[in-house]
Amino acid sequence: MIVALLACVSNDQSSGASEPVQVRAGTFQPGELPTDDSAASPNVIYVSSVGYVVTQGDANAGYSGLASTEAYSIAVAVPDVGSGYWVVPVDGPDVTEDNNLLFDLTVDFTREVPYGLQTISFVALDEGGHPGPRYDATLCVLPDYADKNYAACDPETPPQHTILSLSWDTDVDLDLVVVTPAGKVVRSESASTQVDPIASDGDTSTEGVLTRDSNSNCVIDSVRLESLVFEEEPPAGDYEVYASLFSPCGERSVNYALSLFERVDEADGSWSVAQEDVASGALLAAQADGGASLGTHVTTLTLP
């Protein structure tokens, strides 16, 4: 049994299956990204992507580029993240670019990738595996709970004031349900804390909004996280928090955890984010009820 377990661990490590950064159809190599900044070739001429911002857990981030004619493959890594790098072959020549070689790859960023400004690096390798100089591109990784808030990468952007975040460990349809002090039930089909949008006269400064409905109806996105986000200070009072197992999606059980993130206004005018691990628990498949109830009561939070 121990031998089999060690073999599984070894296979995961050698295949890159447990790496925080993964390249589809790439071959994983342990160790540091090879580079030779003194070499004239092979070299990466340019790399482009649809954007430089990703969120922890984002999949299907595409990169394409051009490498010199001596290139046989492209090595890619996020330095200091993970235990190795990935290699993909180059494609055919681009006749409009002096027959230099095209390449493209798809990167998956797991929730283990540290958020903030990162560097993603590319190196061209020749047929013998000899590297050329490193080509670096900037990457902004947003925390998965923050719903596209750019504070992690831009010191001029304030974080959201308060976030309640429910995460879980298996691919079930689990829902974050919150009952506000005003009695509003916030869940996927009613994702805002506003009781009467007309009476609010368009003021949404204290509104909380659910960021997503993860694994909805067992359409698996593997994000396994839902957050109630308040851009500014939420209305004061007690918030009842529930974990509602809509469907087990074929899984036997799920472990969940509730976290609270709150903005801290520092004396120098900057901000930080304080995280509190509020509660955790487990649910069995038999407890799924298709949303017929509020779910399992997790805790009562008094905000702010």
Coordinates of C-alpha atoms in Angstrom, one line a residue:
M1 CA 0.0 0.0 0.0
I2 CA 2.8 2.4 0.9
V3 CA 4.7 1.6 -2.3
A4 CA 1.5 2.2 -4.3
L5 CA 1.0 5.5 -2.6
L6 CA 4.6 6.6 -3.2
A7 CA 4.2 5.6 -6.9
C8 CA 1.1 7.8 -7.2
V9 CA 2.8 10.7 -5.7
S10 CA 5.8 10.2 -7.9
N11 CA 3.6 10.1 -11.0
D12 CA 1.8 13.3 -10.0
Q13 CA 5.1 15.1 -9.6
S14 CA 6.7 13.8 -12.8
S15 CA 3.6 14.5 -14.9
G16 CA 3.1 18.0 -13.4
A17 CA -0.5 17.1 -12.3
S18 CA 0.0 18.7 -8.9
E19 CA 1.7 21.8 -10.2
P20 CA 0.1 25.2 -9.5
V21 CA 0.8 26.3 -13.2
Q22 CA -0.1 23.8 -15.9
V23 CA 0.3 23.9 -19.6
R24 CA -2.1 21.8 -21.7
A25 CA -0.5 19.3 -24.1
G26 CA 2.9 20.3 -22.6
T27 CA 5.6 18.0 -21.1
F28 CA 6.5 18.8 -17.5
Q29 CA 10.2 19.0 -16.5
P30 CA 11.3 19.3 -12.9
G31 CA 13.9 21.9 -12.0
E32 CA 14.6 25.5 -12.9
L33 CA 13.7 27.0 -16.3
P34 CA 16.8 26.6 -18.5
T35 CA 18.1 29.9 -19.9
D36 CA 21.2 31.3 -21.6
D37 CA 21.1 35.0 -21.8
S38 CA 24.4 35.1 -23.6
A39 CA 23.1 33.0 -26.5
A40 CA 22.0 34.8 -29.7
S41 CA 19.7 31.9 -30.6
P42 CA 17.3 30.2 -30.4
N43 CA 15.2 33.1 -29.1
V44 CA 11.6 34.1 -28.5
I45 CA 10.9 37.1 -30.6
Y46 CA 7.6 38.0 -29.0
V47 CA 4.7 36.6 -26.9
S48 CA 1.1 37.9 -26.9
S49 CA -2.1 37.1 -25.1
V50 CA -5.6 38.4 -24.8
G51 CA -4.7 40.1 -21.5
Y52 CA -2.3 40.1 -18.7
V53 CA -4.9 39.6 -15.9
V54 CA -5.9 36.2 -14.6
T55 CA -7.7 35.0 -11.5
Q56 CA -6.5 32.1 -9.3
G57 CA -8.2 29.0 -10.7
D58 CA -8.5 30.5 -14.2
A59 CA -8.2 27.9 -16.9
N60 CA -7.7 28.2 -20.7
A61 CA -5.4 31.3 -20.7
G62 CA -4.0 31.4 -24.2
Y63 CA -0.5 32.6 -25.3
S64 CA 0.9 32.8 -28.8
G65 CA 4.2 34.0 -30.1
L66 CA 7.1 33.8 -32.6
A67 CA 10.5 32.1 -32.2
S68 CA 13.6 32.1 -34.3
T69 CA 14.1 29.4 -36.9
E70 CA 16.5 27.5 -34.7
A71 CA 13.8 26.9 -32.1
Y72 CA 12.5 23.3 -31.7
S73 CA 10.3 23.8 -28.6
I74 CA 9.3 26.5 -26.1
A75 CA 9.8 26.2 -22.3
V76 CA 7.5 28.2 -20.0
A77 CA 7.2 28.7 -16.3
V78 CA 6.2 31.2 -13.7
P79 CA 9.5 31.6 -11.8
D80 CA 9.4 30.6 -8.1
V81 CA 6.0 29.1 -8.5
G82 CA 6.0 25.3 -8.6
S83 CA 8.8 22.8 -9.0
G84 CA 9.6 22.9 -12.7
Y85 CA 8.6 24.1 -16.2
W86 CA 6.6 23.0 -19.2
V87 CA 7.8 22.3 -22.8
V88 CA 5.7 22.5 -26.0
P89 CA 6.8 22.1 -29.6
V90 CA 6.8 25.0 -32.0
D91 CA 4.4 25.1 -34.9
G92 CA 5.1 25.9 -38.6
P93 CA 6.9 28.9 -40.1
D94 CA 5.2 32.3 -40.6
V95 CA 6.0 33.2 -44.2
T96 CA 5.2 36.8 -43.4
E97 CA 7.8 36.9 -40.7
D98 CA 10.9 35.6 -42.4
N99 CA 9.9 32.0 -41.8
N100 CA 10.3 32.4 -38.0
L101 CA 8.3 29.8 -36.1
L102 CA 4.9 30.2 -34.6
F103 CA 3.9 28.7 -31.3
D104 CA 0.9 28.7 -29.1
L105 CA 0.0 27.2 -25.7
T106 CA -2.8 27.2 -23.1
V107 CA -2.1 27.7 -19.5
D108 CA -4.2 26.8 -16.5
F109 CA -3.6 28.7 -13.3
T110 CA -4.7 26.8 -10.2
R111 CA -5.9 28.4 -6.9
E112 CA -2.4 27.7 -5.5
V113 CA -0.8 30.3 -7.7
P114 CA 0.1 33.3 -5.4
Y115 CA -1.9 36.4 -6.2
G116 CA -0.3 39.7 -7.1
L117 CA 2.1 40.8 -9.9
Q118 CA 4.0 37.7 -11.3
T119 CA 6.2 37.0 -14.3
I120 CA 5.6 34.3 -16.9
S121 CA 8.8 33.4 -18.7
F122 CA 9.4 31.8 -22.1
V123 CA 12.6 30.3 -23.4
A124 CA 13.2 28.8 -26.9
L125 CA 15.1 25.5 -27.0
D126 CA 16.9 24.1 -30.0
E127 CA 16.7 20.5 -31.2
G128 CA 19.4 19.5 -28.7
G129 CA 17.6 21.1 -25.9
H130 CA 20.0 24.1 -25.6
P131 CA 18.2 27.2 -24.3
G132 CA 18.3 30.8 -25.5
P133 CA 17.6 34.0 -23.6
R134 CA 14.6 34.3 -21.4
Y135 CA 11.6 36.3 -22.6
D136 CA 9.5 37.7 -19.7
A137 CA 5.9 38.9 -19.7
T138 CA 4.0 40.5 -16.8
L139 CA 1.1 38.7 -15.2
C140 CA -1.4 40.0 -12.8
V141 CA -2.9 37.2 -10.7
L142 CA -6.1 38.2 -8.8
P143 CA -7.2 36.4 -5.6
D144 CA -10.1 34.0 -6.5
Y145 CA -12.4 35.5 -3.8
A146 CA -12.1 39.1 -4.9
D147 CA -14.2 39.1 -8.1
K148 CA -12.0 41.0 -10.4
N149 CA -10.8 43.6 -7.9
Y150 CA -7.4 44.8 -9.0
A151 CA -6.0 45.8 -5.6
A152 CA -3.6 42.8 -5.6
C153 CA -1.7 44.3 -8.6
D154 CA -2.4 48.0 -8.3
P155 CA -1.7 49.8 -5.1
E156 CA -4.0 52.7 -6.1
T157 CA -7.0 50.4 -6.1
P158 CA -8.7 49.8 -2.8
P159 CA -9.8 46.2 -2.0
Q160 CA -13.5 45.5 -1.4
H161 CA -14.6 46.3 2.1
T162 CA -16.0 42.9 3.1
I163 CA -16.1 39.5 1.5
L164 CA -17.7 36.3 2.8
S165 CA -16.3 33.4 0.9
L166 CA -17.4 29.7 0.9
S167 CA -15.0 27.2 -0.7
W168 CA -15.1 23.4 -0.9
D169 CA -13.0 20.4 -2.0
T170 CA -15.0 18.2 -4.3
D171 CA -17.0 19.0 -7.5
V172 CA -20.5 19.3 -6.0
D173 CA -23.1 22.0 -6.6
L174 CA -22.8 23.7 -3.2
D175 CA -24.3 27.2 -2.7
L176 CA -23.5 30.0 -0.3
V177 CA -26.7 31.3 1.2
V178 CA -26.8 34.4 3.4
V179 CA -29.8 35.9 5.3
T180 CA -29.1 39.6 5.9
P181 CA -30.2 41.6 8.9
A182 CA -33.1 42.9 6.8
G183 CA -34.3 39.4 6.2
K184 CA -33.2 39.2 2.6
V185 CA -32.2 35.7 1.5
V186 CA -29.2 35.9 -0.8
R187 CA -28.5 32.9 -3.0
S188 CA -27.8 32.2 -6.6
E189 CA -31.3 33.0 -7.9
S190 CA -31.4 36.2 -5.8
A191 CA -27.8 37.3 -5.8
S192 CA -28.0 40.8 -4.3
T193 CA -28.6 42.0 -0.7
Q194 CA -30.8 44.8 -1.8
V195 CA -34.3 44.5 -0.5
D196 CA -35.9 47.2 -2.6
P197 CA -33.8 48.5 -5.5
I198 CA -36.4 51.3 -6.2
A199 CA -36.4 52.6 -2.6
S200 CA -32.5 52.6 -2.7
D201 CA -32.7 55.3 -5.4
G202 CA -29.8 53.8 -7.2
D203 CA -27.4 53.8 -4.2
T204 CA -25.6 50.5 -4.3
S205 CA -22.7 51.5 -2.1
T206 CA -23.7 49.1 0.7
E207 CA -25.0 46.4 -1.6
G208 CA -23.5 42.9 -1.4
V209 CA -23.5 40.7 -4.5
L210 CA -22.7 37.0 -5.1
T211 CA -19.9 36.6 -7.5
R212 CA -20.8 33.3 -9.2
D213 CA -22.8 30.1 -9.0
S214 CA -20.0 27.5 -9.1
N215 CA -20.8 24.1 -10.5
S216 CA -24.4 25.1 -11.1
N217 CA -26.6 22.2 -11.9
C218 CA -23.5 20.0 -12.0
V219 CA -22.0 21.9 -15.0
I220 CA -18.6 21.6 -13.5
D221 CA -16.3 24.6 -13.5
S222 CA -14.1 23.2 -10.6
V223 CA -13.8 26.7 -9.2
R224 CA -15.6 25.5 -6.0
L225 CA -15.9 28.9 -4.5
E226 CA -18.7 31.5 -4.1
S227 CA -18.3 34.9 -2.4
L228 CA -20.7 37.6 -1.2
V229 CA -18.8 40.8 -1.9
F230 CA -19.5 44.3 -0.4
E231 CA -17.5 47.0 -2.1
E232 CA -18.1 49.3 0.8
E233 CA -19.1 48.8 4.5
P234 CA -22.1 46.5 4.7
P235 CA -25.2 47.4 6.7
A236 CA -24.6 46.6 10.4
G237 CA -26.2 43.5 12.0
D238 CA -26.2 39.8 12.2
Y239 CA -25.8 37.8 9.0
E240 CA -26.9 34.1 9.0
V241 CA -24.6 32.0 6.8
Y242 CA -25.6 28.6 5.3
A243 CA -24.0 26.0 3.1
S244 CA -26.7 24.5 0.8
L245 CA -25.9 21.3 -1.0
F246 CA -28.0 21.6 -4.2
S247 CA -26.7 18.4 -5.7
P248 CA -23.8 16.0 -4.9
C249 CA -23.0 15.6 -8.7
G250 CA -22.0 12.0 -8.1
E251 CA -19.7 12.7 -5.1
R252 CA -20.2 11.1 -1.7
S253 CA -19.4 14.1 0.4
V254 CA -17.9 17.5 0.5
N255 CA -15.8 19.5 3.0
Y256 CA -16.3 23.2 3.1
A257 CA -14.8 26.3 4.7
L258 CA -16.0 29.8 5.3
S259 CA -13.6 32.7 5.3
L260 CA -14.1 36.4 6.0
F261 CA -11.9 39.1 4.3
E262 CA -12.0 42.7 5.5
R263 CA -10.3 45.8 4.2
V264 CA -7.9 47.4 6.7
D265 CA -7.2 51.1 6.2
E266 CA -3.6 51.7 7.1
A267 CA -2.3 54.9 8.7
D268 CA -0.3 55.8 5.6
G269 CA -3.3 55.8 3.3
S270 CA -2.7 52.3 1.9
W271 CA -4.8 49.2 2.4
S272 CA -4.4 45.6 3.4
V273 CA -6.8 42.7 3.7
A274 CA -7.3 40.8 6.9
Q275 CA -8.4 37.1 6.5
E276 CA -10.3 35.2 9.2
D277 CA -11.0 31.5 8.8
V278 CA -14.5 31.5 10.3
A279 CA -15.9 28.0 10.2
S280 CA -15.6 24.6 8.4
G281 CA -17.7 21.5 8.1
A282 CA -18.7 18.5 6.0
L283 CA -21.9 17.5 4.2
L284 CA -23.0 14.1 2.9
A285 CA -24.6 13.4 -0.5
A286 CA -27.9 12.5 1.3
Q287 CA -28.1 16.1 2.6
A288 CA -28.6 17.5 -0.9
D289 CA -32.1 18.9 -1.3
G290 CA -32.1 20.8 -4.6
G291 CA -32.3 24.2 -2.9
A292 CA -35.6 23.4 -1.0
S293 CA -34.1 24.7 2.2
L294 CA -31.6 27.3 3.3
G295 CA -29.1 24.5 3.9
T296 CA -26.9 23.8 6.8
H297 CA -26.4 26.7 9.2
V298 CA -22.6 27.5 9.3
T299 CA -22.4 30.5 11.6
T300 CA -23.8 33.9 12.6
L301 CA -21.6 36.8 11.6
T302 CA -22.0 40.3 13.1
L303 CA -20.9 42.9 10.6
P304 CA -19.1 45.2 10.2

